[in-house]
mmCIF file of C-alpha atoms and ligand atoms in Angstrom:
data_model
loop_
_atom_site.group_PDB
_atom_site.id
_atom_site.type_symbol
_atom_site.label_atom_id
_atom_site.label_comp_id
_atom_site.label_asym_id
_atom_site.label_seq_id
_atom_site.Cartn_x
_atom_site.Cartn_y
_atom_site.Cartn_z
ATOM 1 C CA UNK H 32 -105.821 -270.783 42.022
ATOM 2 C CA UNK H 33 -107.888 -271.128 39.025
ATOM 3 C CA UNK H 34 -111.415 -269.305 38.711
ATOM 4 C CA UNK H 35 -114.243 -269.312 37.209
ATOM 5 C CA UNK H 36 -116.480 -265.928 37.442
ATOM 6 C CA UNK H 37 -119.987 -267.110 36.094
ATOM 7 C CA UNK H 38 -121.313 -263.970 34.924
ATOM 8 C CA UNK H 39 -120.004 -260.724 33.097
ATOM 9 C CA UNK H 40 -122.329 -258.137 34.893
ATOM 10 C CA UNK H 41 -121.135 -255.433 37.186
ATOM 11 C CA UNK H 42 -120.330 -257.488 40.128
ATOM 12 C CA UNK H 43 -118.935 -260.273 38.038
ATOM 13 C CA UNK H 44 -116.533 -258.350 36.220
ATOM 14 C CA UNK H 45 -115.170 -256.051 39.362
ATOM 15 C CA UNK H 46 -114.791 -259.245 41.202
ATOM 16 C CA UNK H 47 -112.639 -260.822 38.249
ATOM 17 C CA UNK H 48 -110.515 -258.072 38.231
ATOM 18 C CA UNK H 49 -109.721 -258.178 42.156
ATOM 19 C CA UNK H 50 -109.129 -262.095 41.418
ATOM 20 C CA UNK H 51 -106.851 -261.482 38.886
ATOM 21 C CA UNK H 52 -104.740 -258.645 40.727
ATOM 22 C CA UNK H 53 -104.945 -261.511 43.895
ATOM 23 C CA UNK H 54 -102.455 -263.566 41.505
ATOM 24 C CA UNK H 55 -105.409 -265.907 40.439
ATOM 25 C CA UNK H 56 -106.244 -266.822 36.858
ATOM 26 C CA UNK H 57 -109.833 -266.395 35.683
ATOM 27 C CA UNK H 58 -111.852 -267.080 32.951
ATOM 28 C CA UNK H 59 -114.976 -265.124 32.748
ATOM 29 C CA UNK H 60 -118.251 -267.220 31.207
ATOM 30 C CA UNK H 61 -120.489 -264.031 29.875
ATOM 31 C CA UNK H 62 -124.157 -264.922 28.386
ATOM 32 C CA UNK H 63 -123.302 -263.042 24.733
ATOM 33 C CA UNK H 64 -120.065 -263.621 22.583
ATOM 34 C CA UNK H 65 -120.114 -260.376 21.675
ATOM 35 C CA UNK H 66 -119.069 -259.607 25.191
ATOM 36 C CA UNK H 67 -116.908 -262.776 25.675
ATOM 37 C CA UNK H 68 -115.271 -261.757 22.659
ATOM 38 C CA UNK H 69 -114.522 -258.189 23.599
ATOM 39 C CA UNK H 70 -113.245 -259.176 26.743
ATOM 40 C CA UNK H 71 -110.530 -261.834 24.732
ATOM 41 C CA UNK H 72 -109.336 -259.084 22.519
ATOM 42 C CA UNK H 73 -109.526 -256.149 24.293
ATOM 43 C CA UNK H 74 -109.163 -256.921 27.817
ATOM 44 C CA UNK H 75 -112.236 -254.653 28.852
ATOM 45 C CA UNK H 76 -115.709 -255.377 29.313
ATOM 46 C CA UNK H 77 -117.754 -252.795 27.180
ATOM 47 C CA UNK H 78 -120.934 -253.419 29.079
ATOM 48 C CA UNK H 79 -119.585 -252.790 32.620
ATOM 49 C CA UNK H 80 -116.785 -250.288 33.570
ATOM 50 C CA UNK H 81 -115.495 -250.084 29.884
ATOM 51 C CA UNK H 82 -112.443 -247.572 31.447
ATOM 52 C CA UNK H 83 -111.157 -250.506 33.498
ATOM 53 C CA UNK H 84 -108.604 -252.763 31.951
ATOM 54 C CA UNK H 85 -108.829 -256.175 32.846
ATOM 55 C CA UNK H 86 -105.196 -257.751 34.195
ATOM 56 C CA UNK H 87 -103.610 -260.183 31.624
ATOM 57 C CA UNK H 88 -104.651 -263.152 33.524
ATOM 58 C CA UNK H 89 -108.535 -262.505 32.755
ATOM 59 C CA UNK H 90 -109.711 -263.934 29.761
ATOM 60 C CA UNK H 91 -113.809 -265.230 28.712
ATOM 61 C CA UNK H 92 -115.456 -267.610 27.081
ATOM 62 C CA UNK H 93 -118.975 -267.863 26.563
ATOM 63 C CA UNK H 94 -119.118 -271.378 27.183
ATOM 64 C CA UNK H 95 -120.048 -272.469 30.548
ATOM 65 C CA UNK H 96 -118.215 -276.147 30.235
ATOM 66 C CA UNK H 97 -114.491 -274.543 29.269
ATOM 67 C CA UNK H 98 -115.102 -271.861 32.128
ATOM 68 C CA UNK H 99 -115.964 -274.503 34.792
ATOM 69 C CA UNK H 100 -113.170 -277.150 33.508
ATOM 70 C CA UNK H 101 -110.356 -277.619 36.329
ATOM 71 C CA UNK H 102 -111.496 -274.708 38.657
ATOM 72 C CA UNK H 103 -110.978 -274.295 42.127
ATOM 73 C CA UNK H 104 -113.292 -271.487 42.906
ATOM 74 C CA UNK H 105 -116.502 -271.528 40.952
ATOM 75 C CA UNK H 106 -118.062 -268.027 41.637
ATOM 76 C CA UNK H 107 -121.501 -267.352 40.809
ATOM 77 C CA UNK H 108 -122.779 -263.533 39.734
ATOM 78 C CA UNK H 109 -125.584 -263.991 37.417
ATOM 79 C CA UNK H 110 -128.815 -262.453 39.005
ATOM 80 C CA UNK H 111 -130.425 -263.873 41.843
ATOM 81 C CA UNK H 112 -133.646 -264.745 39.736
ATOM 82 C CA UNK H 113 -131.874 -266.548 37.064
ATOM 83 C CA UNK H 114 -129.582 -268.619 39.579
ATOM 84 C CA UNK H 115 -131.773 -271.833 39.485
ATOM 85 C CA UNK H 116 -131.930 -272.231 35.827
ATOM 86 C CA UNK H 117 -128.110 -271.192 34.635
ATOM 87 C CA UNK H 118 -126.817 -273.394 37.791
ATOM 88 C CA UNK H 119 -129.227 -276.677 36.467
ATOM 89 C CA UNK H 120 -127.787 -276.128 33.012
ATOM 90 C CA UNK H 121 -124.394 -276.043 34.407
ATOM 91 C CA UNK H 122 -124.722 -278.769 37.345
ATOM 92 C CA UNK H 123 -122.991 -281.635 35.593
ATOM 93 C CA UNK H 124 -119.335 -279.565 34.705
ATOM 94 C CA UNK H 125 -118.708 -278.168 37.904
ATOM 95 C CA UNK H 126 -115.285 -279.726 39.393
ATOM 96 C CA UNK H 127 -115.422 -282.245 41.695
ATOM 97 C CA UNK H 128 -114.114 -280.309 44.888
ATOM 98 C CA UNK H 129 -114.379 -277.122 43.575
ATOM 99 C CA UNK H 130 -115.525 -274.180 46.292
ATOM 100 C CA UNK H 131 -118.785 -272.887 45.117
ATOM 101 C CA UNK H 132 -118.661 -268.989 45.460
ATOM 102 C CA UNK H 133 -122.040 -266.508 45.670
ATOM 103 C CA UNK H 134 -122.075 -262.997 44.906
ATOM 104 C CA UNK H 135 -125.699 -262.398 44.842
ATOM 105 C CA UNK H 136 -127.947 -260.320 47.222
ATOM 106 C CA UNK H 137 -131.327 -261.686 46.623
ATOM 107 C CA UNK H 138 -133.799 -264.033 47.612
ATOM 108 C CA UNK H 139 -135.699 -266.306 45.149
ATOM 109 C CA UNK H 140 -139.378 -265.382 44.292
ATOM 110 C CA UNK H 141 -141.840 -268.797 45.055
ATOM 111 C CA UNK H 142 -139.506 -270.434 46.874
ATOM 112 C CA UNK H 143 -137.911 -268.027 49.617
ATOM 113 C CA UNK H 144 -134.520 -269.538 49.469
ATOM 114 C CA UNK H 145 -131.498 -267.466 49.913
ATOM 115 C CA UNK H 146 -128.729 -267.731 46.985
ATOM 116 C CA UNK H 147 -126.702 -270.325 49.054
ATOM 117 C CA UNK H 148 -129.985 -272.934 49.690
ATOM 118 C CA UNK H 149 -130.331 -272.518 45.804
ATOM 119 C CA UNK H 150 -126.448 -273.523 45.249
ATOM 120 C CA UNK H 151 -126.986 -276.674 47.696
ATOM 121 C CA UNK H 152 -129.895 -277.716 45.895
ATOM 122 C CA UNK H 153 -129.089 -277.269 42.366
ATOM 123 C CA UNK H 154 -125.817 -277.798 42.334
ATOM 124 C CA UNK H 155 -126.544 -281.080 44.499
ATOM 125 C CA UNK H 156 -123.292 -279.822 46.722
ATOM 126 C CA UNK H 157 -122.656 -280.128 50.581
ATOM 127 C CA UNK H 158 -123.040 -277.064 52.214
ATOM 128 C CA UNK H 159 -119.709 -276.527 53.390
ATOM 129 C CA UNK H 160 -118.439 -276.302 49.912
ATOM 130 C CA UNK H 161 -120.577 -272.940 49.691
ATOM 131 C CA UNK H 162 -118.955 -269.668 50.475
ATOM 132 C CA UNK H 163 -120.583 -266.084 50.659
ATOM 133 C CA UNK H 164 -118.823 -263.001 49.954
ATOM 134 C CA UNK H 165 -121.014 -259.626 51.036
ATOM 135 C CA UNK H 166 -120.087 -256.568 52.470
ATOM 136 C CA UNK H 167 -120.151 -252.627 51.692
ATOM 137 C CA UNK H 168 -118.596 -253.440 48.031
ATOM 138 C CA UNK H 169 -119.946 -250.750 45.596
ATOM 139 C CA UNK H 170 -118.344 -252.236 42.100
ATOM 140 C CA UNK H 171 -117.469 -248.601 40.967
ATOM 141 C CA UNK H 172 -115.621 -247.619 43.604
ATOM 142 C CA UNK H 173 -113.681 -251.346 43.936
ATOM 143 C CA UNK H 174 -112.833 -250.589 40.386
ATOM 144 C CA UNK H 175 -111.041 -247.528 41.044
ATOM 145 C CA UNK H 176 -109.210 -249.561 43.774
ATOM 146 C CA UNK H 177 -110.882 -247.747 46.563
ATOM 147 C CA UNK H 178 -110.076 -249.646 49.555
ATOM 148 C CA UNK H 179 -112.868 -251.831 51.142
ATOM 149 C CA UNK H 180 -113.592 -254.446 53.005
ATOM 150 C CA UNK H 181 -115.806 -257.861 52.489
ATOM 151 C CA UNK H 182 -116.730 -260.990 54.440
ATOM 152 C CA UNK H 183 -116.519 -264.604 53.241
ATOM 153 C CA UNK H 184 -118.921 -266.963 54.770
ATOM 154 C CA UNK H 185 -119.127 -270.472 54.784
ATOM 155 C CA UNK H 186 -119.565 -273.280 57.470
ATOM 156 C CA UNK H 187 -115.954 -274.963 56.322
ATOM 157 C CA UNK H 188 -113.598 -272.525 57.562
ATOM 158 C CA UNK H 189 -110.882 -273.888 55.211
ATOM 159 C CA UNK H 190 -112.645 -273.234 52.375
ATOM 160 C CA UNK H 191 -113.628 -269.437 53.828
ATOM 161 C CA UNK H 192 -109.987 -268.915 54.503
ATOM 162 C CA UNK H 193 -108.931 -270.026 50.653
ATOM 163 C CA UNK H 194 -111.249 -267.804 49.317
ATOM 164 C CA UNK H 195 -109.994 -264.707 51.658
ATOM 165 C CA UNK H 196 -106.638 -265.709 50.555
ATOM 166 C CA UNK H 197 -107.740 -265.515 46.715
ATOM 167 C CA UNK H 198 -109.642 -262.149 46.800
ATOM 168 C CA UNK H 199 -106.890 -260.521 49.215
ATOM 169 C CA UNK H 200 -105.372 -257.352 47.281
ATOM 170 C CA UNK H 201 -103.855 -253.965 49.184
ATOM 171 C CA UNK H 202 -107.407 -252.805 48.719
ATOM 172 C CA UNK H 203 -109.455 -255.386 49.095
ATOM 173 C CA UNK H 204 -109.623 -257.033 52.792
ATOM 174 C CA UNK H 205 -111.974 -259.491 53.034
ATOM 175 C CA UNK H 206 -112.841 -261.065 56.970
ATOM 176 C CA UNK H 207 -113.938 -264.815 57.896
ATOM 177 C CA UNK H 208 -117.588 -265.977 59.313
ATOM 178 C CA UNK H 209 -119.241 -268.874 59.600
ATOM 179 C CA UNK H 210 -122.271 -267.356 59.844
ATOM 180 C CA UNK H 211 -123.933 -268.004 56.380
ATOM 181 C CA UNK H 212 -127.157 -267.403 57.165
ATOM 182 C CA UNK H 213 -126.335 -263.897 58.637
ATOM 183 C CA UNK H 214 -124.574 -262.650 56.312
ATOM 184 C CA UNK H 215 -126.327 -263.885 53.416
ATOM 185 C CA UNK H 216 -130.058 -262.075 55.111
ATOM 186 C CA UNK H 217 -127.824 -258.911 55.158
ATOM 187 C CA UNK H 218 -127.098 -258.470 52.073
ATOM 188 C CA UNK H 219 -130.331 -259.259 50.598
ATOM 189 C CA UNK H 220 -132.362 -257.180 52.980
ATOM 190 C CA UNK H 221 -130.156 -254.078 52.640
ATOM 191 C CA UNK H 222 -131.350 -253.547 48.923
ATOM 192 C CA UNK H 223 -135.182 -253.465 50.210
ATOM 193 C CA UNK H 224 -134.354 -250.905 52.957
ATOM 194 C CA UNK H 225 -131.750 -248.568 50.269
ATOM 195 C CA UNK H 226 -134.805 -248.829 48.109
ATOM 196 C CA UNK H 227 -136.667 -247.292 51.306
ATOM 197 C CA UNK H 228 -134.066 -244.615 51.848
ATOM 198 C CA UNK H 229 -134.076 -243.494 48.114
ATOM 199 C CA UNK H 230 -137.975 -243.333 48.303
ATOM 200 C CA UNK H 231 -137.261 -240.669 51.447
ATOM 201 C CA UNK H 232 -134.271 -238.798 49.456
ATOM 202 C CA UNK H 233 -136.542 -237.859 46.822
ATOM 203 C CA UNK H 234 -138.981 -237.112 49.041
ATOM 204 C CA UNK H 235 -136.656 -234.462 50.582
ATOM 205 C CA UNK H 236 -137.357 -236.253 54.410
ATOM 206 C CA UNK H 237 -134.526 -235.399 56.673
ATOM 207 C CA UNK H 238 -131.873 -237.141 58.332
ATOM 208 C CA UNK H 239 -133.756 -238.157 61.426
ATOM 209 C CA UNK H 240 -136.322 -240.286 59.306
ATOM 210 C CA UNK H 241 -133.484 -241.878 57.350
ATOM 211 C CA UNK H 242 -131.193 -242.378 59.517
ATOM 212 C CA UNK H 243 -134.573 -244.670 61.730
ATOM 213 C CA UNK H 244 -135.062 -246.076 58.063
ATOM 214 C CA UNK H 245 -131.350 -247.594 58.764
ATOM 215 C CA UNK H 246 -131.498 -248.038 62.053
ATOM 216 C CA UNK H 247 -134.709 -249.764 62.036
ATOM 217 C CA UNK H 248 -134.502 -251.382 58.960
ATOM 218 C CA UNK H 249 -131.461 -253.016 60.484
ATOM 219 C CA UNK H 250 -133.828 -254.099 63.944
ATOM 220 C CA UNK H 251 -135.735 -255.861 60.800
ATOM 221 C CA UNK H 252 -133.190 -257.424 59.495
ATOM 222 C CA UNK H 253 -132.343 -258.782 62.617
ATOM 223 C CA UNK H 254 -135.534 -260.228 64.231
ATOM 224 C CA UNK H 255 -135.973 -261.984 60.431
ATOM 225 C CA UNK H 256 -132.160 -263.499 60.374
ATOM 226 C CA UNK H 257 -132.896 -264.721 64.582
ATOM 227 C CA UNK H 258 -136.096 -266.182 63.385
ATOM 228 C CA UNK H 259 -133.851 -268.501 60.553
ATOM 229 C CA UNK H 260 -131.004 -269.490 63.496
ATOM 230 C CA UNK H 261 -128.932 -266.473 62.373
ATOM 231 C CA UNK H 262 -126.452 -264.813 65.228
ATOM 232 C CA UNK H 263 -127.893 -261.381 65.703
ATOM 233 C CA UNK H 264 -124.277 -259.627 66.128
ATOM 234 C CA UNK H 265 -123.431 -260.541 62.557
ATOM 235 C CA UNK H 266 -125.984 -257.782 61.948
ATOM 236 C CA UNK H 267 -124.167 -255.362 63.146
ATOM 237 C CA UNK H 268 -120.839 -256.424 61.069
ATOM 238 C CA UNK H 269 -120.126 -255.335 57.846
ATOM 239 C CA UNK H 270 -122.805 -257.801 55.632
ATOM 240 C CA UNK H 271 -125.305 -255.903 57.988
ATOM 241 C CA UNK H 272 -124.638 -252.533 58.907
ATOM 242 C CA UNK H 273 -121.919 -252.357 56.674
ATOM 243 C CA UNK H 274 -123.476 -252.754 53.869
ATOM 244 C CA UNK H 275 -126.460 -251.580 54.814
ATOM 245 C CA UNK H 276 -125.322 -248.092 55.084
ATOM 246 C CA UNK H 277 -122.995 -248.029 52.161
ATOM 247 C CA UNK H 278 -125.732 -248.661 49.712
ATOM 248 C CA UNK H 279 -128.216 -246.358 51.677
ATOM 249 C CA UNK H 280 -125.675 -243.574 51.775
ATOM 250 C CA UNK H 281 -124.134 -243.823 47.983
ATOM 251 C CA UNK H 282 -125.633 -242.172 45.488
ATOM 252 C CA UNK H 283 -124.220 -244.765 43.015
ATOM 253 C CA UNK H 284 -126.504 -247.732 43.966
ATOM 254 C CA UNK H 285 -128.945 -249.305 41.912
ATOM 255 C CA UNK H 286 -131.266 -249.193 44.751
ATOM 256 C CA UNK H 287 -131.068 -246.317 46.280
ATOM 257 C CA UNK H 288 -131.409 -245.027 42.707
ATOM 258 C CA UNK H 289 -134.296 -246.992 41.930
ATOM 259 C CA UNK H 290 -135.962 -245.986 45.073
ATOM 260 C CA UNK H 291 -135.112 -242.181 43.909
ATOM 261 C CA UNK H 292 -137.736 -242.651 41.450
ATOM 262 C CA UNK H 293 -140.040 -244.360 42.914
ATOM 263 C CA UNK H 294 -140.107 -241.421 45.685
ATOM 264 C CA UNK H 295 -140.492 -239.140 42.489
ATOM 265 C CA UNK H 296 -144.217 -240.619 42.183
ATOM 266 C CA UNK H 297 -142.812 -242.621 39.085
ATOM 267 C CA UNK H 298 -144.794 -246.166 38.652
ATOM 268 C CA UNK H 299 -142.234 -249.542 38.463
ATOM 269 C CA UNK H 300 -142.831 -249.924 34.833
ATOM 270 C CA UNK H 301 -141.621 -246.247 34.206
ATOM 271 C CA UNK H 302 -138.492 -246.486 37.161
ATOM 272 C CA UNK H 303 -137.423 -249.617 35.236
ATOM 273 C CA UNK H 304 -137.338 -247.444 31.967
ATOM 274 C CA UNK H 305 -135.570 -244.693 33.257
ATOM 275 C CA UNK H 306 -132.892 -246.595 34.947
ATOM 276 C CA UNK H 307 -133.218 -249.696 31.765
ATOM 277 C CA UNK H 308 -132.679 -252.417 34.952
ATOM 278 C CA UNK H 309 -134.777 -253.765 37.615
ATOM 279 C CA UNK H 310 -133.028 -252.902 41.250
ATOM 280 C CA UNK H 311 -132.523 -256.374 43.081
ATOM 281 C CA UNK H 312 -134.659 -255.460 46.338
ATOM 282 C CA UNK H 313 -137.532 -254.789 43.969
ATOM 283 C CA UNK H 314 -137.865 -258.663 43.401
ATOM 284 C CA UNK H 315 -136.755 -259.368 46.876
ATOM 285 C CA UNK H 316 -138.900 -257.616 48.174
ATOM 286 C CA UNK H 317 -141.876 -259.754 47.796
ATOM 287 C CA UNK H 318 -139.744 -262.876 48.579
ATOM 288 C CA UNK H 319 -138.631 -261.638 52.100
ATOM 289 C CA UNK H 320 -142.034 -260.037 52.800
ATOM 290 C CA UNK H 321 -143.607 -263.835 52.197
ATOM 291 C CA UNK H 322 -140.538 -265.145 54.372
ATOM 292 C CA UNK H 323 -141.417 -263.026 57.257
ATOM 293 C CA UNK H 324 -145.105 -263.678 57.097
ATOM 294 C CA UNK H 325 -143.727 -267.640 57.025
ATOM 295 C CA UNK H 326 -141.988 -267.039 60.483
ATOM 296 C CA UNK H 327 -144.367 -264.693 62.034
ATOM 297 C CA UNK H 328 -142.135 -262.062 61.732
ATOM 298 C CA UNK H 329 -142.965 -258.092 61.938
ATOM 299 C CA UNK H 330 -141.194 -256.372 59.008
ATOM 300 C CA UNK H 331 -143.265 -253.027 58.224
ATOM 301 C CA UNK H 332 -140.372 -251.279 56.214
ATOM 302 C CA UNK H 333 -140.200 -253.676 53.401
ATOM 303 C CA UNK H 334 -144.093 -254.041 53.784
ATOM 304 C CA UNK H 335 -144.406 -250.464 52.748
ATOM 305 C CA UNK H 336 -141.384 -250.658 49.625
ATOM 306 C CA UNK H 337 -143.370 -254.079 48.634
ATOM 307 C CA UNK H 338 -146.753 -251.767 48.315
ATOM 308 C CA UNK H 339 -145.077 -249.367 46.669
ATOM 309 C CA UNK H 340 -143.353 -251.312 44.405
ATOM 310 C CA UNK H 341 -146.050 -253.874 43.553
ATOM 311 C CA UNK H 342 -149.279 -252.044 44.989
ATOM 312 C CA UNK H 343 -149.295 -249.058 43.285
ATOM 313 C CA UNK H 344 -149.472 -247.325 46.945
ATOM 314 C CA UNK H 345 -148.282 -243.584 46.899
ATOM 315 C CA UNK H 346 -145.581 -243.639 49.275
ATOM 316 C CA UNK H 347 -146.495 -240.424 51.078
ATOM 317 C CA UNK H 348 -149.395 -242.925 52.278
ATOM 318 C CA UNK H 349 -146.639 -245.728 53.026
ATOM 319 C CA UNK H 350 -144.785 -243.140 55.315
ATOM 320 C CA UNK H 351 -148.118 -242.053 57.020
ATOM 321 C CA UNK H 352 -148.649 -245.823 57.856
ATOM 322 C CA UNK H 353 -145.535 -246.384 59.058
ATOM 323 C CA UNK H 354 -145.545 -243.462 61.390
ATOM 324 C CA UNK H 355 -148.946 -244.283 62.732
ATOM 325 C CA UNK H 356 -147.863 -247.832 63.607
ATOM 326 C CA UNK H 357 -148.549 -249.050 67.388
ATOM 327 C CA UNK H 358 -145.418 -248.946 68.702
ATOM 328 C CA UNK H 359 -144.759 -252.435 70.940
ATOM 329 C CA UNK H 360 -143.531 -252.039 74.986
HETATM 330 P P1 13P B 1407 -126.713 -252.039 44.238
HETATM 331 O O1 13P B 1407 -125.828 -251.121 43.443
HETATM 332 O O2 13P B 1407 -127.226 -253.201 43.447
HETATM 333 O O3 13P B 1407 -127.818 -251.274 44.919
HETATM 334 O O4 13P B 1407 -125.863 -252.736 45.403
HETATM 335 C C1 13P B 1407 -124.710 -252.194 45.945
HETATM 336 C C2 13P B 1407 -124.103 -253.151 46.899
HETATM 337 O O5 13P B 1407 -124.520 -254.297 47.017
HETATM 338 C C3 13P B 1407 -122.992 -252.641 47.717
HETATM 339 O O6 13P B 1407 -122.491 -253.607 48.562
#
């Protein structure tokens, strides 16, 4: 199986590796040389896990064209927000039947879409040639082999079960769905509620109130991904509550971090500077918010961590609200 891993970020490059130790041969496209470069010589990415060595049958280019030519699985893990305009630069050199593979938990801003919708319309591809892989997969612990698990979506079963089969290591178990929709909501939604639960950890709340911030940031989740056709059990699978918890729970997550300051009383501009990235639910955030509103859907959590993000509203005033909500019969 030949792959190509469009993007050299933290994701990207964890996900390479697991390819690689799967038996497959990948050629990482990064943005910079310098990186592409570095990867070639040294067999290590000094960006993103610099202590990892990358297997022998990694290498990177930082030309999209020689990374696309003859591959099989074309996996996508640039950031949500950029995915319309790298994919339209890159439309015409993707292989003819090749699976098209997303690793990104967002939703695009102006548009709503989730990652896959993006793929099918960019790319100008079939549906069932898109696959989804989502789950509790924190990229530091995958790189020290800690064992996980993952699901692969996609409507073509086939194609879901050749991409299991690729990413399959003795610590990596990835499960079938067919529920793209699901599973794609999941992921993306989880990064607005871990941005909710890192708001609460610095705000020294207790267990009770996070533990509701899961629980009912999950019911969210939920009555969103019915509203789109999605099949509410996913939700409780591992692209739901799975993942849901593991990036609530781990202190190593961009958005739970992220959401640490922002429960500090720190503005965006100065949580951005202290972490030097932008959390992916932070974007999201305002996409899923209009997507809800769209579909008449209730989703007061992510309400609140779009005010606070984007409002300026002190989140001891976004808890107060959400505690004085009517609660429905
Ligand atoms: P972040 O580190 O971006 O918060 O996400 C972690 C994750 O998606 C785990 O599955």
């Amino acid at each position: 199986m030949r792959t190509a891993v469009m993007g050299a970020g933290s994701w990207g490059s964890v996900f390479a590796k697991i390819l690689a130790e799967a038996g497959g041969e990948v050629t990482m496209w990064a943005r910079r040389e310098s990186i592409a470069e570095a990867i070639r010589t040294t067999g290590r990415n000094p960006d993103y896990f610099p202590e990892a060595a990358l297997p022998r049958n990694v290498t990177a280019t930082s030309d999209p064209a020689s990374a696309l030519a003859g591959a099989d699985l074309v996996v996508l893990a640039v950031t949500s927000q950029t995915l319309r305009a790298n994919l339209t630069a890159w439309a015409g050199q993707i292989p003819a039947d090749a699976t098209l593979v997303s690793l990104m938990k967002g939703i695009e801003l102006g548009t709503t879409k989730r990652m896959s919708e993006v793929i099918v319309e960019t790319a100008g591809v079939d549906p069932s040639r898109v696959a989804v892989v989502t789950g509790p997969n924190i990229a530091p612990e995958l790189v020290a082999r800690q064992p996980a698990a993952a699901v692969v979506a996609c409507t073509d079963l086939s194609r879901a079960t050749a991409v299991q089969e690729a990413i399959t290591t003795p610590y990596f178990r990835p499960y079938t769905n067919d529920d793209v929709i699901g599973c794609e909501l999941g992921g993306a939604v989880k990064n607005v509620i871990a941005l909710a639960y890192g708001i609460a950890t610095s705000m020294e709340l207790g267990e009770n109130i996070k533990a509701t911030l899961i629980t009912r940031g999950l019911a969210e989740t939920t009555r969103l991904g019915v509203a789109l056709g999605a099949d509410p059990l996913t939700f409780a699978g591992l692209s739901g509550l799975g993942d849901l918890v593991a990036t609530c729970c781990s202190p190593l997550t961009r958005n739970r971090t992220f959401g640490e300051h922002l429960g500090r009383g720190l503005s965006l501009e100065q949580a951005q500077a202290a972490t030097r990235y932008t959390a992916e639910g932070v974007k999201s955030c305002l996409a899923i918010r209009d997507l809800a509103h769209a579909h008449g859907v209730e989703m007061p959590i992510t309400e609140q961590v779009e005010r606070i993000c984007h409002e300026g509203v002190d989140p001891k005033v976004a808890l107060a609200t959400l505690m004085s909500r009517q609660t429905k019969p």
